Amino acid sequence: QVQLVESGGGLVQAGGSLRLSCVASGNIFSINAMGWYRQAPGKERELVATINKGGSTDYVDSVKGRFTISSGNAKNTVYLQMNSLKPEDTAVYYCNAKSYIINYWGQGTQVTVSS
């Protein structure tokens, strides 16, 4: 089992920045990759960014050049630096950890970008 706790969401004006953090606990040695997803009201949950054990990253096109995913030294922490935020980035952001074929999710943190 893996537990995930997110922090760092909030309200920010368009053009501003936020940094999300996610700390994993439990069987962290089974984690192959971590990432961030988001879900806006009335929309499906979508992948935002991922980072694997080797440090390779991937981003949805809409955030490339604005968001950066990184992991901490202990590898059980993942960050999402969000710059140049837009109102369309408003959503609940969920931390995800992949352990073999199992997906674990955090409780979500709200990010609201005002215009």
PDB file of C-alpha atoms in Angstrom:
ATOM      1  CA  GLN A   1       0.000   0.000   0.000  1.00  0.00           C
ATOM      2  CA  VAL A   2       1.065   3.533  -0.765  1.00  0.00           C
ATOM      3  CA  GLN A   3      -0.388   6.666   0.785  1.00  0.00           C
ATOM      4  CA  LEU A   4      -0.143  10.057  -0.895  1.00  0.00           C
ATOM      5  CA  VAL A   5      -0.621  13.474   0.685  1.00  0.00           C
ATOM      6  CA  GLU A   6      -0.735  16.613  -1.445  1.00  0.00           C
ATOM      7  CA  SER A   7      -0.288  20.224  -0.441  1.00  0.00           C
ATOM      8  CA  GLY A   8       0.232  23.609  -2.044  1.00  0.00           C
ATOM      9  CA  GLY A   9      -3.018  24.368  -3.810  1.00  0.00           C
ATOM     10  CA  GLY A  10      -4.816  27.675  -3.508  1.00  0.00           C
ATOM     11  CA  LEU A  11      -6.141  30.745  -5.248  1.00  0.00           C
ATOM     12  CA  VAL A  12      -3.898  32.721  -7.572  1.00  0.00           C
ATOM     13  CA  GLN A  13      -4.348  35.367 -10.236  1.00  0.00           C
ATOM     14  CA  ALA A  14      -3.728  34.592 -13.874  1.00  0.00           C
ATOM     15  CA  GLY A  15      -0.027  34.765 -14.631  1.00  0.00           C
ATOM     16  CA  GLY A  16       0.900  33.730 -11.121  1.00  0.00           C
ATOM     17  CA  SER A  17       2.637  30.643  -9.809  1.00  0.00           C
ATOM     18  CA  LEU A  18       1.960  27.800  -7.402  1.00  0.00           C
ATOM     19  CA  ARG A  19       3.979  24.813  -6.299  1.00  0.00           C
ATOM     20  CA  LEU A  20       2.280  21.547  -5.448  1.00  0.00           C
ATOM     21  CA  SER A  21       3.938  18.907  -3.303  1.00  0.00           C
ATOM     22  CA  CYS A  22       3.107  15.242  -2.819  1.00  0.00           C
ATOM     23  CA  VAL A  23       4.671  12.969  -0.233  1.00  0.00           C
ATOM     24  CA  ALA A  24       4.379   9.210  -0.554  1.00  0.00           C
ATOM     25  CA  SER A  25       4.551   6.824   2.372  1.00  0.00           C
ATOM     26  CA  GLY A  26       4.135   3.107   2.869  1.00  0.00           C
ATOM     27  CA  ASN A  27       5.596   0.731   0.288  1.00  0.00           C
ATOM     28  CA  ILE A  28       7.416   3.482  -1.606  1.00  0.00           C
ATOM     29  CA  PHE A  29      10.019   1.078  -3.007  1.00  0.00           C
ATOM     30  CA  SER A  30       7.328  -0.413  -5.234  1.00  0.00           C
ATOM     31  CA  ILE A  31       6.650   2.922  -6.951  1.00  0.00           C
ATOM     32  CA  ASN A  32       7.677   3.028 -10.625  1.00  0.00           C
ATOM     33  CA  ALA A  33       6.421   6.479 -11.488  1.00  0.00           C
ATOM     34  CA  MET A  34       4.628   9.426  -9.972  1.00  0.00           C
ATOM     35  CA  GLY A  35       2.626  12.174 -11.512  1.00  0.00           C
ATOM     36  CA  TRP A  36      -0.088  14.772 -11.357  1.00  0.00           C
ATOM     37  CA  TYR A  37      -3.565  14.629 -12.812  1.00  0.00           C
ATOM     38  CA  ARG A  38      -6.303  17.225 -12.687  1.00  0.00           C
ATOM     39  CA  GLN A  39     -10.054  17.297 -12.952  1.00  0.00           C
ATOM     40  CA  ALA A  40     -12.063  20.393 -13.711  1.00  0.00           C
ATOM     41  CA  PRO A  41     -15.812  20.570 -12.998  1.00  0.00           C
ATOM     42  CA  GLY A  42     -17.763  18.633 -15.586  1.00  0.00           C
ATOM     43  CA  LYS A  43     -14.640  17.234 -17.198  1.00  0.00           C
ATOM     44  CA  GLU A  44     -12.765  13.967 -17.040  1.00  0.00           C
ATOM     45  CA  ARG A  45      -9.579  13.587 -15.058  1.00  0.00           C
ATOM     46  CA  GLU A  46      -6.575  14.260 -17.278  1.00  0.00           C
ATOM     47  CA  LEU A  47      -2.874  13.616 -17.018  1.00  0.00           C
ATOM     48  CA  VAL A  48      -0.819  16.750 -16.385  1.00  0.00           C
ATOM     49  CA  ALA A  49       2.736  15.479 -15.885  1.00  0.00           C
ATOM     50  CA  THR A  50       4.612  12.341 -14.937  1.00  0.00           C
ATOM     51  CA  ILE A  51       8.111  11.438 -13.811  1.00  0.00           C
ATOM     52  CA  ASN A  52       9.506   7.920 -13.662  1.00  0.00           C
ATOM     53  CA  LYS A  53      12.221   6.308 -11.575  1.00  0.00           C
ATOM     54  CA  GLY A  54      14.851   7.268 -14.107  1.00  0.00           C
ATOM     55  CA  GLY A  55      13.813  10.898 -14.036  1.00  0.00           C
ATOM     56  CA  SER A  56      12.147  10.988 -17.444  1.00  0.00           C
ATOM     57  CA  THR A  57       9.243  13.390 -17.602  1.00  0.00           C
ATOM     58  CA  ASP A  58       6.186  13.837 -19.756  1.00  0.00           C
ATOM     59  CA  TYR A  59       3.629  16.636 -19.967  1.00  0.00           C
ATOM     60  CA  VAL A  60       0.258  17.268 -21.517  1.00  0.00           C
ATOM     61  CA  ASP A  61       0.680  19.760 -24.361  1.00  0.00           C
ATOM     62  CA  SER A  62      -1.339  22.466 -22.649  1.00  0.00           C
ATOM     63  CA  VAL A  63       1.178  22.847 -19.797  1.00  0.00           C
ATOM     64  CA  LYS A  64       4.469  22.381 -21.644  1.00  0.00           C
ATOM     65  CA  GLY A  65       6.805  25.280 -20.997  1.00  0.00           C
ATOM     66  CA  ARG A  66       4.774  26.430 -17.987  1.00  0.00           C
ATOM     67  CA  PHE A  67       4.754  23.477 -15.561  1.00  0.00           C
ATOM     68  CA  THR A  68       7.724  21.499 -14.278  1.00  0.00           C
ATOM     69  CA  ILE A  69       7.535  18.170 -12.470  1.00  0.00           C
ATOM     70  CA  SER A  70      10.413  17.073 -10.266  1.00  0.00           C
ATOM     71  CA  SER A  71      11.161  14.608  -7.513  1.00  0.00           C
ATOM     72  CA  GLY A  72      12.857  15.119  -4.196  1.00  0.00           C
ATOM     73  CA  ASN A  73      16.150  13.591  -3.161  1.00  0.00           C
ATOM     74  CA  ALA A  74      14.402  10.862  -1.221  1.00  0.00           C
ATOM     75  CA  LYS A  75      12.357   9.948  -4.311  1.00  0.00           C
ATOM     76  CA  ASN A  76       9.168   9.716  -2.273  1.00  0.00           C
ATOM     77  CA  THR A  77       8.263  13.317  -2.962  1.00  0.00           C
ATOM     78  CA  VAL A  78       7.110  14.853  -6.211  1.00  0.00           C
ATOM     79  CA  TYR A  79       6.603  18.519  -6.974  1.00  0.00           C
ATOM     80  CA  LEU A  80       4.711  20.395  -9.645  1.00  0.00           C
ATOM     81  CA  GLN A  81       5.915  23.936 -10.236  1.00  0.00           C
ATOM     82  CA  MET A  82       3.190  25.786 -12.082  1.00  0.00           C
ATOM     83  CA  ASN A  83       4.055  29.129 -13.690  1.00  0.00           C
ATOM     84  CA  SER A  84       2.108  31.456 -15.958  1.00  0.00           C
ATOM     85  CA  LEU A  85      -1.123  29.991 -14.657  1.00  0.00           C
ATOM     86  CA  LYS A  86      -4.281  30.447 -16.697  1.00  0.00           C
ATOM     87  CA  PRO A  87      -7.945  30.308 -15.658  1.00  0.00           C
ATOM     88  CA  GLU A  88      -8.265  27.062 -17.612  1.00  0.00           C
ATOM     89  CA  ASP A  89      -5.761  25.479 -15.221  1.00  0.00           C
ATOM     90  CA  THR A  90      -8.419  25.656 -12.508  1.00  0.00           C
ATOM     91  CA  ALA A  91      -9.084  22.136 -11.257  1.00  0.00           C
ATOM     92  CA  VAL A  92      -8.573  19.699  -8.432  1.00  0.00           C
ATOM     93  CA  TYR A  93      -5.054  18.350  -8.792  1.00  0.00           C
ATOM     94  CA  TYR A  94      -4.388  14.759  -7.762  1.00  0.00           C
ATOM     95  CA  CYS A  95      -1.076  13.122  -7.041  1.00  0.00           C
ATOM     96  CA  ASN A  96      -0.667   9.671  -8.563  1.00  0.00           C
ATOM     97  CA  ALA A  97       1.777   6.864  -7.894  1.00  0.00           C
ATOM     98  CA  LYS A  98       2.074   3.777 -10.052  1.00  0.00           C
ATOM     99  CA  SER A  99       3.168   0.586  -8.340  1.00  0.00           C
ATOM    100  CA  TYR A 100       3.294  -2.286 -10.825  1.00  0.00           C
ATOM    101  CA  ILE A 101      -0.296  -2.327 -12.136  1.00  0.00           C
ATOM    102  CA  ILE A 102      -1.799  -0.483  -9.177  1.00  0.00           C
ATOM    103  CA  ASN A 103      -2.608   3.226  -9.224  1.00  0.00           C
ATOM    104  CA  TYR A 104      -2.661   5.125  -5.949  1.00  0.00           C
ATOM    105  CA  TRP A 105      -4.250   8.546  -5.547  1.00  0.00           C
ATOM    106  CA  GLY A 106      -4.019  11.421  -3.141  1.00  0.00           C
ATOM    107  CA  GLN A 107      -7.055  13.235  -1.830  1.00  0.00           C
ATOM    108  CA  GLY A 108      -6.627  16.135  -4.240  1.00  0.00           C
ATOM    109  CA  THR A 109      -5.826  19.800  -3.809  1.00  0.00           C
ATOM    110  CA  GLN A 110      -7.817  22.655  -5.330  1.00  0.00           C
ATOM    111  CA  VAL A 111      -6.099  25.103  -7.654  1.00  0.00           C
ATOM    112  CA  THR A 112      -8.140  28.130  -8.654  1.00  0.00           C
ATOM    113  CA  VAL A 113      -6.824  30.698 -11.122  1.00  0.00           C
ATOM    114  CA  SER A 114      -8.764  33.952 -11.336  1.00  0.00           C
ATOM    115  CA  SER A 115      -8.805  36.101 -14.456  1.00  0.00           C
TER     116      SER A 115
END
